JSON list of C-alpha atoms and ligand atoms in Angstrom, two decimals:
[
{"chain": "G", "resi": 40, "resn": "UNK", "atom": "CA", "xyz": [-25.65, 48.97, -28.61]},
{"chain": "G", "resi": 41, "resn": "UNK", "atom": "CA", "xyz": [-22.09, 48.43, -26.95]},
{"chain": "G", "resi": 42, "resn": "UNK", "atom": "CA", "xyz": [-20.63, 45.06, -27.48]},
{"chain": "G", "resi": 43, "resn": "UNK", "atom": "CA", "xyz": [-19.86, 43.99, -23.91]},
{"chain": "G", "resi": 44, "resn": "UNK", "atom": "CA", "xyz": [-18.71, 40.77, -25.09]},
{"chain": "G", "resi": 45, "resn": "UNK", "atom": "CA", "xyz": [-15.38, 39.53, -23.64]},
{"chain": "G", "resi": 46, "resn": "UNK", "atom": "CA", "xyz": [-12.20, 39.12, -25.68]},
{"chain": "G", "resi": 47, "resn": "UNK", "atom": "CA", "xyz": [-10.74, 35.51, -25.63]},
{"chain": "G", "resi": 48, "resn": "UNK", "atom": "CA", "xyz": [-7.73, 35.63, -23.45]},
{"chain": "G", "resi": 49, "resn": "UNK", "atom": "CA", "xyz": [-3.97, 33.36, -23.89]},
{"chain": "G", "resi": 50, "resn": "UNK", "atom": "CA", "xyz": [-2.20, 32.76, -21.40]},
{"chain": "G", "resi": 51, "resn": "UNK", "atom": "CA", "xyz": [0.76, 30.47, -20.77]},
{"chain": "G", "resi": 52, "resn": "UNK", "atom": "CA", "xyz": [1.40, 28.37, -17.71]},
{"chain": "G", "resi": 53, "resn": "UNK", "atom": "CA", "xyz": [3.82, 26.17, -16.62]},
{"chain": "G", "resi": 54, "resn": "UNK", "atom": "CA", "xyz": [1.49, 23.07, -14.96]},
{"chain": "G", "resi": 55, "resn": "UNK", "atom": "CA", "xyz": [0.77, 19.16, -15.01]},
{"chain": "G", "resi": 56, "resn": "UNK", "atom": "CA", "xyz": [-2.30, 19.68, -17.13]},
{"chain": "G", "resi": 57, "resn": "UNK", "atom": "CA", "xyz": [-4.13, 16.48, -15.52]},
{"chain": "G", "resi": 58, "resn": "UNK", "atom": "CA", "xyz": [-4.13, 18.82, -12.50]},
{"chain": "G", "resi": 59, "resn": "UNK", "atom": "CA", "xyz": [-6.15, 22.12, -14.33]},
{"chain": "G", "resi": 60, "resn": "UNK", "atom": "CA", "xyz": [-9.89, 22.58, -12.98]},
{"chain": "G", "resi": 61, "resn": "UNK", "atom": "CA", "xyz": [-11.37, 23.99, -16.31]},
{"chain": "G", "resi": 62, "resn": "UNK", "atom": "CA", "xyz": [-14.11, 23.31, -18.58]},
{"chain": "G", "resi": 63, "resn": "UNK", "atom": "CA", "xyz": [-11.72, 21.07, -20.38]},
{"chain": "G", "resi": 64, "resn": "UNK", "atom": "CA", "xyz": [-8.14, 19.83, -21.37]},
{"chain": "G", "resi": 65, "resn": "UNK", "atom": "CA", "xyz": [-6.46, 18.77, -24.60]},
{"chain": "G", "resi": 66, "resn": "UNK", "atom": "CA", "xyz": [-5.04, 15.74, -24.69]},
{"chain": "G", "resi": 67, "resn": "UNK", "atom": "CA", "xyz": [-2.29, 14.82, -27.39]},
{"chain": "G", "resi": 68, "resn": "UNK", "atom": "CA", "xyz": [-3.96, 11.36, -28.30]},
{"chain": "G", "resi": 69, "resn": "UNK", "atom": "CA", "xyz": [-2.70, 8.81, -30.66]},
{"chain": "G", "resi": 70, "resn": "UNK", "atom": "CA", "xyz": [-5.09, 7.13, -33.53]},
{"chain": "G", "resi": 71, "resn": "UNK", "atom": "CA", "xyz": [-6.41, 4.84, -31.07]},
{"chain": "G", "resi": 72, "resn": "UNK", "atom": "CA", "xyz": [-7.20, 7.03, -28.54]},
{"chain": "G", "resi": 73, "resn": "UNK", "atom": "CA", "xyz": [-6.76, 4.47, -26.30]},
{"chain": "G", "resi": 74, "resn": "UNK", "atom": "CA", "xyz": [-3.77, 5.57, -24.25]},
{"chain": "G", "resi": 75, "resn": "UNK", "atom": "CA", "xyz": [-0.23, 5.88, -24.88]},
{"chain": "G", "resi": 76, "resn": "UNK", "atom": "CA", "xyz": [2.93, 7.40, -22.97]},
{"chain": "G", "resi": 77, "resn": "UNK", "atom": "CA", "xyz": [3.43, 11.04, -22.25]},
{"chain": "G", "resi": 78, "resn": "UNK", "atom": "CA", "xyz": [0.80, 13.55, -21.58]},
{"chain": "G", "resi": 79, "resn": "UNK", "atom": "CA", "xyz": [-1.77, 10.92, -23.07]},
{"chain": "G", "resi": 80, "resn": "UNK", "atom": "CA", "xyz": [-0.45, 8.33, -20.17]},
{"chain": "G", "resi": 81, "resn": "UNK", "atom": "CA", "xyz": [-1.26, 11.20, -17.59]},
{"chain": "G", "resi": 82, "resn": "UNK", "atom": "CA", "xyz": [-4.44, 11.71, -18.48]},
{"chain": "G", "resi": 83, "resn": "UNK", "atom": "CA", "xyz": [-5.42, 8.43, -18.37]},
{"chain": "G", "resi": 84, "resn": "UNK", "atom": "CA", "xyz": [-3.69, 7.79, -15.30]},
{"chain": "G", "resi": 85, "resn": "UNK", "atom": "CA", "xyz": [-5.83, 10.92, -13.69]},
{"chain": "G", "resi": 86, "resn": "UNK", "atom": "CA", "xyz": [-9.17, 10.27, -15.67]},
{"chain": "G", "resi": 87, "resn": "UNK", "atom": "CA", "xyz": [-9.05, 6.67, -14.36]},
{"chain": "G", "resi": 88, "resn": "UNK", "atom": "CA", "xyz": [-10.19, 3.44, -16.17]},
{"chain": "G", "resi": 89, "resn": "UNK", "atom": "CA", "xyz": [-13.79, 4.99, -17.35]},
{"chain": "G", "resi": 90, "resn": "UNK", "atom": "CA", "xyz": [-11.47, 7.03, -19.32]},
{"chain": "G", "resi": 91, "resn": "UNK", "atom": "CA", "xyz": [-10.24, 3.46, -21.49]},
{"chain": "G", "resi": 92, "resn": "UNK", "atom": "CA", "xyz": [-13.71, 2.08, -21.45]},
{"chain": "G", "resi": 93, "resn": "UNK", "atom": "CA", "xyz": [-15.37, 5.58, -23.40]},
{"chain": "G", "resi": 94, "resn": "UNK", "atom": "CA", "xyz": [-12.23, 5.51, -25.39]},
{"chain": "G", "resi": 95, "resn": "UNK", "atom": "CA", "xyz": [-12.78, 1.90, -27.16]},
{"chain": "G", "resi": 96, "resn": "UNK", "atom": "CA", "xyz": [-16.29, 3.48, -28.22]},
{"chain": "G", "resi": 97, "resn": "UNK", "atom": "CA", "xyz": [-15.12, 6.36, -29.83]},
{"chain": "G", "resi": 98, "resn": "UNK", "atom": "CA", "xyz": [-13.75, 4.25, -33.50]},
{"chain": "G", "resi": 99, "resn": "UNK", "atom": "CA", "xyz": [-10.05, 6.55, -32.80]},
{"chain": "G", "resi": 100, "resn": "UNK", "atom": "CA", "xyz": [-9.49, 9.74, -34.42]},
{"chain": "G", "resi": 101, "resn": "UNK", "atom": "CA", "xyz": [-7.39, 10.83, -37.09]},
{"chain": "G", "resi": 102, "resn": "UNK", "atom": "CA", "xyz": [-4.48, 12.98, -37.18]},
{"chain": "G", "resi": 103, "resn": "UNK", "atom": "CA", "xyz": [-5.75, 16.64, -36.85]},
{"chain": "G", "resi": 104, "resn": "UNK", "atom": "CA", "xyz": [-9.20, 16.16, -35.98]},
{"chain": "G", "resi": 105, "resn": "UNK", "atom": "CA", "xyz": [-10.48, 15.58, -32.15]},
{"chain": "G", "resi": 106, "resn": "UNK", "atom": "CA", "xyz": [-13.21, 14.43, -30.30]},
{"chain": "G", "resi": 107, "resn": "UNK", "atom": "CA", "xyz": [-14.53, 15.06, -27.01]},
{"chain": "G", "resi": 108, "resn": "UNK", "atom": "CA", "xyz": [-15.08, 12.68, -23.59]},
{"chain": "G", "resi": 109, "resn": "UNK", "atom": "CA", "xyz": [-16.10, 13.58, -20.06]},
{"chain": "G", "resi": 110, "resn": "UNK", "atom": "CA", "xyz": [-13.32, 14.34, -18.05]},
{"chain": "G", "resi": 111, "resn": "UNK", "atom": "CA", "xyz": [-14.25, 11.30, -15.43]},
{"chain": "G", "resi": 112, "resn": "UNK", "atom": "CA", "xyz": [-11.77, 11.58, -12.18]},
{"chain": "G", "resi": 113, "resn": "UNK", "atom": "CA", "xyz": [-10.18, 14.74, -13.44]},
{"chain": "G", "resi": 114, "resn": "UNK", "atom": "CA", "xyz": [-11.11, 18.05, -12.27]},
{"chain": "G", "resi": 115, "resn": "UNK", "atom": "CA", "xyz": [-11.73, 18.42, -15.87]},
{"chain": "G", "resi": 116, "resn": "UNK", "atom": "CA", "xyz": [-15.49, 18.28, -16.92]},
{"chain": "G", "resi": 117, "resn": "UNK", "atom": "CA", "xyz": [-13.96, 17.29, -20.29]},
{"chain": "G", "resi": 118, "resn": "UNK", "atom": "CA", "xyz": [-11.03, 16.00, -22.13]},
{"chain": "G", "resi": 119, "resn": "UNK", "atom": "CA", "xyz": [-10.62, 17.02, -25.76]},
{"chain": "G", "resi": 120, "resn": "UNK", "atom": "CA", "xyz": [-8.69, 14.07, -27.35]},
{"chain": "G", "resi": 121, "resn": "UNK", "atom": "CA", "xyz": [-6.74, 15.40, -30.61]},
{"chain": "G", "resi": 122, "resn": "UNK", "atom": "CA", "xyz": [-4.15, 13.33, -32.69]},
{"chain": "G", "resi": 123, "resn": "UNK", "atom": "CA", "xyz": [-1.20, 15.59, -33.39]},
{"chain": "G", "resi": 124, "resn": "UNK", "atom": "CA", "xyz": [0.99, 14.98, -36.45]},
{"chain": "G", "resi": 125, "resn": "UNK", "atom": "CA", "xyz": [4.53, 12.76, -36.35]},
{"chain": "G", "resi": 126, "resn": "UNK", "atom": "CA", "xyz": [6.90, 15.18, -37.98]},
{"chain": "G", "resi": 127, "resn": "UNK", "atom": "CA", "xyz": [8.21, 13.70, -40.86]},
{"chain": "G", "resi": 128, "resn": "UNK", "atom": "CA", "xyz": [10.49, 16.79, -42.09]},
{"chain": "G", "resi": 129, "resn": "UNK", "atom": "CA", "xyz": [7.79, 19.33, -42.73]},
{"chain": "G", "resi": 130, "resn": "UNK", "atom": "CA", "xyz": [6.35, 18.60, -46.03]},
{"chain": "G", "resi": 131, "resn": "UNK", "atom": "CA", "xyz": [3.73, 15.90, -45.07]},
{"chain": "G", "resi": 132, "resn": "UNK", "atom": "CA", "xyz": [1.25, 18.57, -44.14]},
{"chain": "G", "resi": 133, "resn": "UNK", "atom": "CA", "xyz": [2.61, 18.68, -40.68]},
{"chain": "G", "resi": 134, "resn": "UNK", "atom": "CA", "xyz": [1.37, 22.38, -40.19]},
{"chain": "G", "resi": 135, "resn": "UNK", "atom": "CA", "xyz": [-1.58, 21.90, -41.33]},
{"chain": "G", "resi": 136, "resn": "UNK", "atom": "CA", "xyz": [-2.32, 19.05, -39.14]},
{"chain": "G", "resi": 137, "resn": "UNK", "atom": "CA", "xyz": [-1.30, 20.86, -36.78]},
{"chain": "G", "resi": 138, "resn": "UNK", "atom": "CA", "xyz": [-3.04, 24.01, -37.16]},
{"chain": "G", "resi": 139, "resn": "UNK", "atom": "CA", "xyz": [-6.05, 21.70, -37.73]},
{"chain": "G", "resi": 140, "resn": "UNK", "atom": "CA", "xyz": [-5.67, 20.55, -33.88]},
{"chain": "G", "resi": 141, "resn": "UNK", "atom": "CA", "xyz": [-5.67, 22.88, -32.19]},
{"chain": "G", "resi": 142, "resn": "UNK", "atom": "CA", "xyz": [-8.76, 24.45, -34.51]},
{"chain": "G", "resi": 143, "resn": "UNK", "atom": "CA", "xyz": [-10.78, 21.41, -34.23]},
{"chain": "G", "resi": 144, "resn": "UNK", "atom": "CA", "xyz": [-10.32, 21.45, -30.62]},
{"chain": "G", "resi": 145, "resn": "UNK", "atom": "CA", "xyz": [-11.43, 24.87, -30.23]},
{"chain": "G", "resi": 146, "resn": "UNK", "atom": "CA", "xyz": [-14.54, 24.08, -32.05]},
{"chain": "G", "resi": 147, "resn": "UNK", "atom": "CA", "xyz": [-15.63, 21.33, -30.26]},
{"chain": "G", "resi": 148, "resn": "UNK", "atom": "CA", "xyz": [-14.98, 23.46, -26.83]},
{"chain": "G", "resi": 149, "resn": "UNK", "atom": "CA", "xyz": [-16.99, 26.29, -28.83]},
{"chain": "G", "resi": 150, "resn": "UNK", "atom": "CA", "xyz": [-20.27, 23.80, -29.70]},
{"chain": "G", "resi": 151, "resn": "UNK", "atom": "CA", "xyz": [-20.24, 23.08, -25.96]},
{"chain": "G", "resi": 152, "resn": "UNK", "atom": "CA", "xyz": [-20.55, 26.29, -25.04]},
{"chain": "G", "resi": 153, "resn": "UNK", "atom": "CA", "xyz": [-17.09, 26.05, -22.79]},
{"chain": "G", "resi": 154, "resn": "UNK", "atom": "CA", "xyz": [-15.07, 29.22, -21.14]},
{"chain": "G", "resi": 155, "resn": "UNK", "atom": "CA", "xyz": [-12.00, 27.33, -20.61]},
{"chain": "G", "resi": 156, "resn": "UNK", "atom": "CA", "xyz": [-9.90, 25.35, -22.19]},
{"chain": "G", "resi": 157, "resn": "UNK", "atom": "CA", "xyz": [-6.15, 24.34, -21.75]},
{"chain": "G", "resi": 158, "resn": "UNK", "atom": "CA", "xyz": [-3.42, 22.62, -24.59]},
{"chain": "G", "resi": 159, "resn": "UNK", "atom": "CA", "xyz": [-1.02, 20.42, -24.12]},
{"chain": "G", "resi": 160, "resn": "UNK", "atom": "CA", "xyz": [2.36, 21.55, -26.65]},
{"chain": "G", "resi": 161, "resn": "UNK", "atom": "CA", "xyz": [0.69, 18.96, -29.20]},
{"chain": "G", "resi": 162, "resn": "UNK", "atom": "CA", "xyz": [3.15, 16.56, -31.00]},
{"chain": "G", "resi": 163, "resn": "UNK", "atom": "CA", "xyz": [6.35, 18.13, -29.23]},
{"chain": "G", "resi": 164, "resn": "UNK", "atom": "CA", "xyz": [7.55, 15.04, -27.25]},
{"chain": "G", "resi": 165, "resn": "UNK", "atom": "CA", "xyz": [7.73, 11.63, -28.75]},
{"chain": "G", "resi": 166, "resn": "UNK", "atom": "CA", "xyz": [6.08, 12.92, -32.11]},
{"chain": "G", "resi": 167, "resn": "UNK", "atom": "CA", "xyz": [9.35, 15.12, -32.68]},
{"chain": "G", "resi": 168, "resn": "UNK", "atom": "CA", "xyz": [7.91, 18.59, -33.74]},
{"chain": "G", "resi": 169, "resn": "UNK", "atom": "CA", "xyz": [10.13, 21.08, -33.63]},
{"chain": "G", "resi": 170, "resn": "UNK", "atom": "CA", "xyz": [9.57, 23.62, -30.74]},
{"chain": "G", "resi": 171, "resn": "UNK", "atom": "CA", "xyz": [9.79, 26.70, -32.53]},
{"chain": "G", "resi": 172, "resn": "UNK", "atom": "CA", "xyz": [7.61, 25.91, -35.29]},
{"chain": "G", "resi": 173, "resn": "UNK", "atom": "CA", "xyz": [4.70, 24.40, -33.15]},
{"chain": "G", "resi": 174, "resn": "UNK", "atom": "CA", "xyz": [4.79, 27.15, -30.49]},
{"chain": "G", "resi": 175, "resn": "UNK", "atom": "CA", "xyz": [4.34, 29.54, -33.70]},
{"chain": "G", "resi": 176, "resn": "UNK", "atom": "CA", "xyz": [1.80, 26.94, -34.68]},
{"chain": "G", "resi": 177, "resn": "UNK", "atom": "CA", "xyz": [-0.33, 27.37, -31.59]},
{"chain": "G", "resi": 178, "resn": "UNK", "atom": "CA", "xyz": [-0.20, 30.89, -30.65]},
{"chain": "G", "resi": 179, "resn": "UNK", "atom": "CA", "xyz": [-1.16, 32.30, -34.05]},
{"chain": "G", "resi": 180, "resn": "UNK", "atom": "CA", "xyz": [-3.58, 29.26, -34.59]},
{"chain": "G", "resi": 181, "resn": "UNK", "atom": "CA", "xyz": [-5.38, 30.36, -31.54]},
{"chain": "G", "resi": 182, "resn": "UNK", "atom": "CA", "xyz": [-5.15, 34.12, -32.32]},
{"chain": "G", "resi": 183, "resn": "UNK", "atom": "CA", "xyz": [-7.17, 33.34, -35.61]},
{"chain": "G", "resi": 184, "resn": "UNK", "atom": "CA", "xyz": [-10.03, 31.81, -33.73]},
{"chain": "G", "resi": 185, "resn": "UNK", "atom": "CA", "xyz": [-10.27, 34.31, -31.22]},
{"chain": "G", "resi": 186, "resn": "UNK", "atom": "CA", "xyz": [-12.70, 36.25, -33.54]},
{"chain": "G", "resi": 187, "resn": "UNK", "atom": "CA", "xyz": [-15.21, 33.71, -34.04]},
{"chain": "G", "resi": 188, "resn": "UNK", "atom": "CA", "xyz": [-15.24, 32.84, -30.35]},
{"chain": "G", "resi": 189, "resn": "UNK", "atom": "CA", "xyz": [-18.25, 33.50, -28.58]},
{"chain": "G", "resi": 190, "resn": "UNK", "atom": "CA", "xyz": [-18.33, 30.92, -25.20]},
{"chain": "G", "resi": 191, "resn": "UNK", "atom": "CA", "xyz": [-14.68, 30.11, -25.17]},
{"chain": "G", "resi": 192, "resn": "UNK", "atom": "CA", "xyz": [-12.98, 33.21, -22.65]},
{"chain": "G", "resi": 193, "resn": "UNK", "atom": "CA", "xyz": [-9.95, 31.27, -21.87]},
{"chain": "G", "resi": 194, "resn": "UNK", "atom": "CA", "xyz": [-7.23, 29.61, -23.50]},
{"chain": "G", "resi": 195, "resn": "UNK", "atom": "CA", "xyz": [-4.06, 28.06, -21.76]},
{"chain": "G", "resi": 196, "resn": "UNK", "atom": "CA", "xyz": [-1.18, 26.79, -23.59]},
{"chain": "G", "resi": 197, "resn": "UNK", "atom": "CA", "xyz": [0.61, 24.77, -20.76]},
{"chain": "G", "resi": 198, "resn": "UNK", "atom": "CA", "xyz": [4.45, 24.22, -21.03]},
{"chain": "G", "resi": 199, "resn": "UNK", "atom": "CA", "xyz": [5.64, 21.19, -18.72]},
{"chain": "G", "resi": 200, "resn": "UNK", "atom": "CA", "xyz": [9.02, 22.43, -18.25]},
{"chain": "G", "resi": 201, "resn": "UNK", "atom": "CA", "xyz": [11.10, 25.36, -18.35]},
{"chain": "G", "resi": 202, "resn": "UNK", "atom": "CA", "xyz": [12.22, 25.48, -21.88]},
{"chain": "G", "resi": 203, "resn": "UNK", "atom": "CA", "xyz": [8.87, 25.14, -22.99]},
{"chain": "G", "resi": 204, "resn": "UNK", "atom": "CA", "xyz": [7.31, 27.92, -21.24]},
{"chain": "G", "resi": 205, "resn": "UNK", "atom": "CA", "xyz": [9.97, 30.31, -22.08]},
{"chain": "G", "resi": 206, "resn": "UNK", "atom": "CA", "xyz": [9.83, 29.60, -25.88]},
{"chain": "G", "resi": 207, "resn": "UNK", "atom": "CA", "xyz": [6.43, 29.77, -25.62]},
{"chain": "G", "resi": 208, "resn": "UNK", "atom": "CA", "xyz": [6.43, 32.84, -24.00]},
{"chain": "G", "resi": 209, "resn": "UNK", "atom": "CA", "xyz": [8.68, 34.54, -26.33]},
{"chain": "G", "resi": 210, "resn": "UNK", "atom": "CA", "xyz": [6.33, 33.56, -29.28]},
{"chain": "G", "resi": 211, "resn": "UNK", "atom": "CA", "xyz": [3.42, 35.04, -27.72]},
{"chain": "G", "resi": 212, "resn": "UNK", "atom": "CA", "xyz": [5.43, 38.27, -27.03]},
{"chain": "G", "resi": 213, "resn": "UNK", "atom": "CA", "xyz": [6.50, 38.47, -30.90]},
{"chain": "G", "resi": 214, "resn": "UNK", "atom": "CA", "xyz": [3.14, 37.70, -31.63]},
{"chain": "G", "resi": 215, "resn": "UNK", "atom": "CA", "xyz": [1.08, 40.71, -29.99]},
{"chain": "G", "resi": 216, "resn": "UNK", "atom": "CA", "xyz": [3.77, 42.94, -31.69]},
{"chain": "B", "resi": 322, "resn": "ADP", "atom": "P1", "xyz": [3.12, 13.89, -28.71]},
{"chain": "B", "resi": 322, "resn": "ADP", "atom": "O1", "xyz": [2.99, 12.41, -28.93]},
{"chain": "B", "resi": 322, "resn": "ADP", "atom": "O2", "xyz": [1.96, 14.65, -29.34]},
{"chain": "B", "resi": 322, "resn": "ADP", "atom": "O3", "xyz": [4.46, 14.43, -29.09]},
{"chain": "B", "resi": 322, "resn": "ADP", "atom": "P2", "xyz": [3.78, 13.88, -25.84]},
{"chain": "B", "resi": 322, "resn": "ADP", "atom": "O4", "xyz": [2.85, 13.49, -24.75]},
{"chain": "B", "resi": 322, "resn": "ADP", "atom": "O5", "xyz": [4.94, 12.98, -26.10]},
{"chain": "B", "resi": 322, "resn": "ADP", "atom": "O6", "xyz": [2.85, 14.07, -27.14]},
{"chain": "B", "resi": 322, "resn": "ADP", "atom": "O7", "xyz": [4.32, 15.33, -25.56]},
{"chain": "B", "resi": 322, "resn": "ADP", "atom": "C1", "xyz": [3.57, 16.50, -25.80]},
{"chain": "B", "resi": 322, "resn": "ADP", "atom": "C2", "xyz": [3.98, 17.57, -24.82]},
{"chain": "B", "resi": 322, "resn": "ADP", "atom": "O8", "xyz": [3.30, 17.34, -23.57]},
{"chain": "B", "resi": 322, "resn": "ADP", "atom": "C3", "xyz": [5.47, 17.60, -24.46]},
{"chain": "B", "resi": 322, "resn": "ADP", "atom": "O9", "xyz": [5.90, 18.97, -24.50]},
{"chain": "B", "resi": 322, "resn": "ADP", "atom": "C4", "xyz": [5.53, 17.06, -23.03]},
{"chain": "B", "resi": 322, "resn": "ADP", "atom": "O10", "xyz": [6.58, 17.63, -22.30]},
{"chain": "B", "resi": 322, "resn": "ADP", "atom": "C5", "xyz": [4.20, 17.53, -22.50]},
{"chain": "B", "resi": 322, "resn": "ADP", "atom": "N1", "xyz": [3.65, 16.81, -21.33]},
{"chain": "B", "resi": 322, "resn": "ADP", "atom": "C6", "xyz": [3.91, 15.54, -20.90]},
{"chain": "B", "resi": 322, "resn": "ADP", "atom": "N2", "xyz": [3.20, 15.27, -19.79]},
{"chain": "B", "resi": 322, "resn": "ADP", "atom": "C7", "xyz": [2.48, 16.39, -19.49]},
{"chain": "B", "resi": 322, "resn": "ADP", "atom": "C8", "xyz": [1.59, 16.77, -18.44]},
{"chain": "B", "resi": 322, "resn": "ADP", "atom": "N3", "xyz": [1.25, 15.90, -17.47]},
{"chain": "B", "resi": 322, "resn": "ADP", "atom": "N4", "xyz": [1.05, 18.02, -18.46]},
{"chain": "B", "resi": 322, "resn": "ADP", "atom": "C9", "xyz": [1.38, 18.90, -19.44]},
{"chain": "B", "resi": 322, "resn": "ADP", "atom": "N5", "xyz": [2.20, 18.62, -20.46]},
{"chain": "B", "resi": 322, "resn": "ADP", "atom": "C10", "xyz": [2.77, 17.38, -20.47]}
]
């Protein structure tokens, strides 16, 4: 029998992720998971105050695991919440945590049998990752899962400026090499 089973496809895009209609984003959460500035603001700008109220029953989340909400006033049906690592220099298991992320994240999307999901660049604003090393992070991260994908069609790693998508870009292109 042929196996007519679709590979898992990366893309990047340049996009507000609060705006994506998939089966769910990522949001780069803090412990709390009760809001916070940057990407995590937007979403809970977008998902509205339901968003805040799930949040508080959730107990937070710690750094490189995530956990999973409805996506409320977003065109989102979910939002993964994960809780990227603060770089501290590299040697406090920063790519590991990282790695970890964007894994758990995958899984969850996985268990609910989702086709599309799209990431945030986890921990590359206020936490202070460098660029580089998280795009490289991410892409080969996600390359590793693709195998034991089996729902999950989709995956968008979504710049929010420029830089970001061009670096991001590039890493994919060295990647497939
Ligand atoms: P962290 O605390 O994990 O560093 P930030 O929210 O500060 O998270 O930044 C993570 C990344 O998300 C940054 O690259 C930032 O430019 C990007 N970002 C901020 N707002 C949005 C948005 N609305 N959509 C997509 N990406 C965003």
């Amino acid at each position: 029998m042929t196996n007519t089973r679709k590979p898992l496809e990366l893309q990047i895009i340049e996009a507000d992720i609060t705006h994506l209609q998939l089966d769910a984003i990522v949001n780069a959460a803090n412990h709390s998971l009760l809001g916070g500035g940057g990407v995590d603001g937007a979403i809970h700008r977008a998902a509205g105050p339901e968003l805040l109220a799930h949040c508080k029953t959730l107990g937070g989340c710690a750094t490189g695991q995530a956990k999973l909400t409805p996506g409320f006033r977003l065109p989102a049906r979910f939002i993964i919440h994960t809780v990227g690592p603060v770089w501290h220099g590299g040697h406090q298991q920063e790519p590991e945590l990282l790695a970890s992320c964007y894994r758990q994240s995958l899984q969850l999307a996985e268990q609910q049998g989702l086709h599309s999901i799209a990431f945030p660049a986890i921990s590359c604003g206020v936490y202070g990752y460098p660029l580089e090393q998280a795009a490289r992070i991410a892409v080969t991260t996600i390359h590793a899962f693709s195998r034991q994908a089996h729902s999950l069609r989709q995956v968008y790693l979504v710049a929010f400026d420029d830089r970001m998508r061009t670096l991001l870009e590039k890493t994919l292109s060295e990647h497939a090499r």
